[in-house]
Tab-separated table of C-alpha atoms in Angstrom:
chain	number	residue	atom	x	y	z
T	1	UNK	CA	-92.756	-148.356	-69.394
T	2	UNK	CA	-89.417	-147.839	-67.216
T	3	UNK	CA	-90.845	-146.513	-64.283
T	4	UNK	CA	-88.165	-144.668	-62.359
T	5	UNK	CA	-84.779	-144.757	-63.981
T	6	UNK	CA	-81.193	-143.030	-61.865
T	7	UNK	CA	-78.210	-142.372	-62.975
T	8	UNK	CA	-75.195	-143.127	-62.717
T	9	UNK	CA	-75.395	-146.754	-60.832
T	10	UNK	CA	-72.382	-146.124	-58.975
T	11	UNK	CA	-70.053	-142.973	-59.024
T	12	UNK	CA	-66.609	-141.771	-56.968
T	13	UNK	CA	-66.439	-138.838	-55.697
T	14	UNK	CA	-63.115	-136.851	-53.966
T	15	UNK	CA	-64.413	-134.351	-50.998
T	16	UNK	CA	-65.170	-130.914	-52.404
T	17	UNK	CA	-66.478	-132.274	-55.739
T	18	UNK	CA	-69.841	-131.283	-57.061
T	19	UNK	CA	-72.353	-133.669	-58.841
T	20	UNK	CA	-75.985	-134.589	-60.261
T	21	UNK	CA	-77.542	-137.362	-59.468
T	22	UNK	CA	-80.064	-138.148	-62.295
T	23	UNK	CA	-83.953	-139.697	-61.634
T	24	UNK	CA	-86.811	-139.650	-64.430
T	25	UNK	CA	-89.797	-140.997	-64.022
T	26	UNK	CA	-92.711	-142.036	-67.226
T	27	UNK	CA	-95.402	-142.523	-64.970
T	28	UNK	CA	-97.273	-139.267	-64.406
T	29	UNK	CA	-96.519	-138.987	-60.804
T	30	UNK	CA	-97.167	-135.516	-59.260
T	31	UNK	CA	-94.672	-136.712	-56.233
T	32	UNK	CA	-91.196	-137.528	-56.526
T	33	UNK	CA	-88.572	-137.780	-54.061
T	34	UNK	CA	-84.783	-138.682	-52.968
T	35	UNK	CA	-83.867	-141.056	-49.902
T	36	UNK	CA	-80.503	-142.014	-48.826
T	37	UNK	CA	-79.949	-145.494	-47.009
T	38	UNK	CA	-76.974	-145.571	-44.406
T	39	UNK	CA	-76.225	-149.048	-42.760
T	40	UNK	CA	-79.159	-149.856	-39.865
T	41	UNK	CA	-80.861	-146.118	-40.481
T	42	UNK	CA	-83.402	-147.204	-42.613
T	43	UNK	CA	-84.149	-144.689	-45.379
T	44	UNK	CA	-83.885	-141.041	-44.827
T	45	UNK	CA	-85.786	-138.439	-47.235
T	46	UNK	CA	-83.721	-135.687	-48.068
T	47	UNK	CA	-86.233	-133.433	-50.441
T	48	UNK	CA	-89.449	-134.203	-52.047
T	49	UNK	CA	-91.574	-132.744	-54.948
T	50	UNK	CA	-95.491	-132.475	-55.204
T	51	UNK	CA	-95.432	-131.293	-58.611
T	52	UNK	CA	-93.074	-129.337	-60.966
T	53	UNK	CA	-91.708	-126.055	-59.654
T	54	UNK	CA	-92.847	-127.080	-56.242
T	55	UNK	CA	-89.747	-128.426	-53.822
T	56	UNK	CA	-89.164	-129.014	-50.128
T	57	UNK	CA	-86.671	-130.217	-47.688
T	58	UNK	CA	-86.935	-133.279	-45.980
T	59	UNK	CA	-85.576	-134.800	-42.889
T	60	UNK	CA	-81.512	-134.661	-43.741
T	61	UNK	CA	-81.283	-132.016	-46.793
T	62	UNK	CA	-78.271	-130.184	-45.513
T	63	UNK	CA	-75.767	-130.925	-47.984
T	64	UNK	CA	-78.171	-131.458	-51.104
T	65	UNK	CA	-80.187	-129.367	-53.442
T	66	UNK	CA	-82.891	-129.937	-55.855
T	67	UNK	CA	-85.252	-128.590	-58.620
T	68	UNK	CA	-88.127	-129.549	-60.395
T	69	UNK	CA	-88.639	-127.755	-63.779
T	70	UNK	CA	-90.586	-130.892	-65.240
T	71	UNK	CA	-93.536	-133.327	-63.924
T	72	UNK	CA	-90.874	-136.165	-65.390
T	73	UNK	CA	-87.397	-135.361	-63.961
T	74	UNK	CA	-85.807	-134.351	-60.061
T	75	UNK	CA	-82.202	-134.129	-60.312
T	76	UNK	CA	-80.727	-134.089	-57.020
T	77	UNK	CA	-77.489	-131.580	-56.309
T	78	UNK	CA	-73.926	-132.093	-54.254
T	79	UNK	CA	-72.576	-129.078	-53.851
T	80	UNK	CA	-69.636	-129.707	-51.727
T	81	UNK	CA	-69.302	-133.358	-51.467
T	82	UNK	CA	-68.126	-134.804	-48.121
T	83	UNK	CA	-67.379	-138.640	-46.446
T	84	UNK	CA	-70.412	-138.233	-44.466
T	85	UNK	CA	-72.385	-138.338	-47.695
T	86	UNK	CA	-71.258	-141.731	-48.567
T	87	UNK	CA	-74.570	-143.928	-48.947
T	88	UNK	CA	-76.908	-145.568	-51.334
T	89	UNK	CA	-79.584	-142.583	-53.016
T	90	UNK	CA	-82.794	-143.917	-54.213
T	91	UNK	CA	-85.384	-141.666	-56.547
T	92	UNK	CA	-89.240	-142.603	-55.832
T	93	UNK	CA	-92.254	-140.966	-57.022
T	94	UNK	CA	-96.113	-142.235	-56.202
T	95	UNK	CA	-99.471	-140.923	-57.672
T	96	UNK	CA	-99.710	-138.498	-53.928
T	97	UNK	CA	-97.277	-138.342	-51.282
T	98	UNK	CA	-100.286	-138.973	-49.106
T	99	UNK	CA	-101.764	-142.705	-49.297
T	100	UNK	CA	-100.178	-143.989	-52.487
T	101	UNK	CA	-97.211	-146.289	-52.771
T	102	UNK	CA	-93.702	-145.520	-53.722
T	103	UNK	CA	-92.044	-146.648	-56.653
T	104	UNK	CA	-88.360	-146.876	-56.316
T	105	UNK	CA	-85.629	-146.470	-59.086
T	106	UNK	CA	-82.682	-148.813	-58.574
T	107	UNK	CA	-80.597	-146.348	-56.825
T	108	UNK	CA	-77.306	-144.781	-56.762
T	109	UNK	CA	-73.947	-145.951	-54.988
T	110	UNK	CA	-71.837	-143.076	-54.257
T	111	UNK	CA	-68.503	-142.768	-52.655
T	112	UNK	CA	-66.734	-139.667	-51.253
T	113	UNK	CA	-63.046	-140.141	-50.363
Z	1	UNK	CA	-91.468	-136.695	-40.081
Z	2	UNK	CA	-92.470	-138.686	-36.844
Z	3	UNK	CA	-90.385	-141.882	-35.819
Z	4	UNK	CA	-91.576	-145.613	-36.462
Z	5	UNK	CA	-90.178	-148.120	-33.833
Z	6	UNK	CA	-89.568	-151.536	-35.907
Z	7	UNK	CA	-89.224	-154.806	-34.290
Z	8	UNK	CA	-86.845	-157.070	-34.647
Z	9	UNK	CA	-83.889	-155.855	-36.056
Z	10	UNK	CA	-82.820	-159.376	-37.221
Z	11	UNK	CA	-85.255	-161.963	-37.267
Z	12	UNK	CA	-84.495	-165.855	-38.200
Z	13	UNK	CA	-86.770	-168.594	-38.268
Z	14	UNK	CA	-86.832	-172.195	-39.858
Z	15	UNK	CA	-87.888	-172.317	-43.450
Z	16	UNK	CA	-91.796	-172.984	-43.356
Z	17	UNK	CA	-92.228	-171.231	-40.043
Z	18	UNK	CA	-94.044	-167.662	-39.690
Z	19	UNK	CA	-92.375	-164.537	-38.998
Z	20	UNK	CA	-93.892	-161.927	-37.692
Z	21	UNK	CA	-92.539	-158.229	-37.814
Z	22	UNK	CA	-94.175	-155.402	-35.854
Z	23	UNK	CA	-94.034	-151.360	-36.055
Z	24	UNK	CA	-94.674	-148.665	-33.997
Z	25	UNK	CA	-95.764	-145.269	-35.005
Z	26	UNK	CA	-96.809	-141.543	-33.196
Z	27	UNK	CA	-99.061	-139.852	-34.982
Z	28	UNK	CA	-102.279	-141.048	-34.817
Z	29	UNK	CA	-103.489	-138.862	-37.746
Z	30	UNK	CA	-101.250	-141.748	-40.175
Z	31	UNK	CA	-103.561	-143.305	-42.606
Z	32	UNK	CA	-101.421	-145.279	-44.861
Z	33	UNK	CA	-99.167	-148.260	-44.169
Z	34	UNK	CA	-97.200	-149.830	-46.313
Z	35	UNK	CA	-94.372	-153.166	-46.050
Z	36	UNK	CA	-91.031	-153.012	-48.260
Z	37	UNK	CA	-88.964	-156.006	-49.184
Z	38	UNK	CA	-85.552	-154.841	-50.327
Z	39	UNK	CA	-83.198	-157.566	-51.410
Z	40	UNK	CA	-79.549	-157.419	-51.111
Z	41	UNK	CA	-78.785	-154.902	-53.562
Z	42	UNK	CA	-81.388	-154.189	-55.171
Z	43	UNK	CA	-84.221	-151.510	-54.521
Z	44	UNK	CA	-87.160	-151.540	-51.866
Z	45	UNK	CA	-90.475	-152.919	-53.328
Z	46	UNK	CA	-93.535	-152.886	-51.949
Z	47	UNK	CA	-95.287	-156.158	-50.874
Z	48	UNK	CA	-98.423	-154.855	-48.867
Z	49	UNK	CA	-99.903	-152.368	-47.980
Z	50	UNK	CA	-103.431	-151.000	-45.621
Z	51	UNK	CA	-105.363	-148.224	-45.195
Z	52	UNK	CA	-106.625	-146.844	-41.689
Z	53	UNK	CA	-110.166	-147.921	-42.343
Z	54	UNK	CA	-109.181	-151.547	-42.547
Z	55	UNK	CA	-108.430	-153.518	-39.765
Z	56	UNK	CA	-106.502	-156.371	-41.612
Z	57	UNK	CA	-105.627	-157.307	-45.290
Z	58	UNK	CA	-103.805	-160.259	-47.000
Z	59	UNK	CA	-102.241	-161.691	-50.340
Z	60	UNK	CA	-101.051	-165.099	-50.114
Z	61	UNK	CA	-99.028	-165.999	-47.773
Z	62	UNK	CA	-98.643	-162.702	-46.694
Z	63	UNK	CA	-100.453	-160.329	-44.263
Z	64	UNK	CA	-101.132	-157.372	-42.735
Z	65	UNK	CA	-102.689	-155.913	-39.506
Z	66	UNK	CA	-103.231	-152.649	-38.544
Z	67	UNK	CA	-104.219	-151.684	-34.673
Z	68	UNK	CA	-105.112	-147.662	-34.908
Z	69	UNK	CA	-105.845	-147.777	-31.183
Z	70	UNK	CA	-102.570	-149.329	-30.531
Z	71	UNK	CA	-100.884	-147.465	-32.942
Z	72	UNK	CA	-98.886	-150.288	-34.141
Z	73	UNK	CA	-99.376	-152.826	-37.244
Z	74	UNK	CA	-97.447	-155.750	-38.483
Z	75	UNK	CA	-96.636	-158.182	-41.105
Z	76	UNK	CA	-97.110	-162.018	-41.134
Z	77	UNK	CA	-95.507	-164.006	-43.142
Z	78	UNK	CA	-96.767	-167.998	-43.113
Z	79	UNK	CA	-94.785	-170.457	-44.521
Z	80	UNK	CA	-91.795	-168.988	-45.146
Z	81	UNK	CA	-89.594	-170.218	-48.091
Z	82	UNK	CA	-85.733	-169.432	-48.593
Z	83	UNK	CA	-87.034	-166.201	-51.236
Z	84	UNK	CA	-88.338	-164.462	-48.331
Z	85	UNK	CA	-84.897	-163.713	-46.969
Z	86	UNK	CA	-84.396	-160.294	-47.409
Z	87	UNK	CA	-84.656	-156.718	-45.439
Z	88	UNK	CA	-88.394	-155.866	-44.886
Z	89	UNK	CA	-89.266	-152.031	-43.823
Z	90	UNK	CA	-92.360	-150.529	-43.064
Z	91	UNK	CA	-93.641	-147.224	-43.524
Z	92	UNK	CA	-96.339	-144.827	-42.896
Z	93	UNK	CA	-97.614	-141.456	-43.859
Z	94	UNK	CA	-99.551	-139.205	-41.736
Z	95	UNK	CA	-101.080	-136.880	-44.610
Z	96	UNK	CA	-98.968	-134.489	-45.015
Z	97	UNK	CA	-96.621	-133.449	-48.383
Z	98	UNK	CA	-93.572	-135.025	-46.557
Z	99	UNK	CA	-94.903	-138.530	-47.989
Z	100	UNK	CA	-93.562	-141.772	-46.133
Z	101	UNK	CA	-91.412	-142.393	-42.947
Z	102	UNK	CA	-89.913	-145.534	-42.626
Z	103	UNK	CA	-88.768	-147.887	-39.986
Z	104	UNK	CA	-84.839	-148.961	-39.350
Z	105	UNK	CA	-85.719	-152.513	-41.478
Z	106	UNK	CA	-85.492	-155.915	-40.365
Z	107	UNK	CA	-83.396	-158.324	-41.427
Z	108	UNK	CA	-85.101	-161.787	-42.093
Z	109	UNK	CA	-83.098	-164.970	-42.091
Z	110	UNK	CA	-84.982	-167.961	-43.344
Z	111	UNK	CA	-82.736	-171.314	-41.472
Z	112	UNK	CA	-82.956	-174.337	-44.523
């Protein structure tokens, strides 16, 4: 059992660049999700998932889009990368989005020059 | 979602001390409350967590109370021990899709 697995662990990114960050989950979870963690601002959700083909924005999704086509996986899209997108991204999914705890994956360090 | 005030930002005590860390939330329709540790590095995992129809819960050395009226809730930590340094955030969720806010984190320095 893996729980929530991202990739890649880190990754480099020049400004204007597009990538996918990758999260997969083997735990049946209806709700996934993608945070970002900036120095002293806590963690921010940027778009969450109550079930597959069912997506929403969060509090900072500007920047970021998403899709998810299976209960298991919730890629998470740069289109345009930029510096201000430099930050740690971490995956989590629970059992309901509503009293259940989150399990993290072990995030994503990315870097936008 | 709706803001949580956390309190302190950094917080050191002597090892074997307590440490108490508080939080502050808005919406009074929140019903789930839940402490992160997150260790330098390394992802945020949950230590704790209570439900709004309990008043206080604990594991160890650890605890949690939860004042609805207040709107606030906290976590105690007794005799604290050098592998308790580490970020600690709490979080709550108000019932909607959105799933869990989370405070700004407080840094916990145990002093040998």
């Amino acid at each position: 059992n893996a729980g929530v697995t991202q990739t890649p662990k880190f990754q480099v990114l020049k400004t204007g660049q597009s990538m996918t960050l990758q999260c997969a989950q083997d735990m049946n979870h209806e709700y996934m999700s993608w945070y970002r963690q900036d120095p002293g601002m806590g963690l921010r959700l940027i778009h969450y998932s109550v079930g597959a083909g069912i997506t929403d924005q969060g509090e900072v999704p500007n920047g970021y889009n998403v899709s998810r086509s299976t209960t298991e996986d919730f890629p998470l899209r740069l289109l345009s990368a930029a510096p201000s997108q430099t930050s740690v991204y971490f995956c989590a999914s629970s059992v309901s989005s509503y009293n259940s705890p989150l399990h993290f994956g072990n995030g994503t360090r990315l870097t936008v020059t | 979602g709706e803001n949580v005030e956390q309190h302190p930002s950094t917080l050191s005590v002597q090892e074997g001390d307590s440490a108490v860390i508080k939080c502050t939330y808005s919406d009074s329709a929140s019903n789930y409350f839940p402490w992160y540790k997150q260790e330098l590095g390394k992802r945020p995992q949950l230590i704790i967590d209570i439900r709004s129809n309990v008043g206080e819960k604990k594991d160890q050395r650890i605890a949690v109370t939860l004042n609805k009226t207040a709107k606030h809730f906290s976590l105690h930590i007794t005799e604290t021990q050098p592998e308790d340094s580490a970020v600690y955030f709490c979080a709550w969720t108000g019932g909607g899709a959105d799933g869990l806010t989370f405070g700004k984190g407080t840094h916990l320095i145990i002093q040998p």
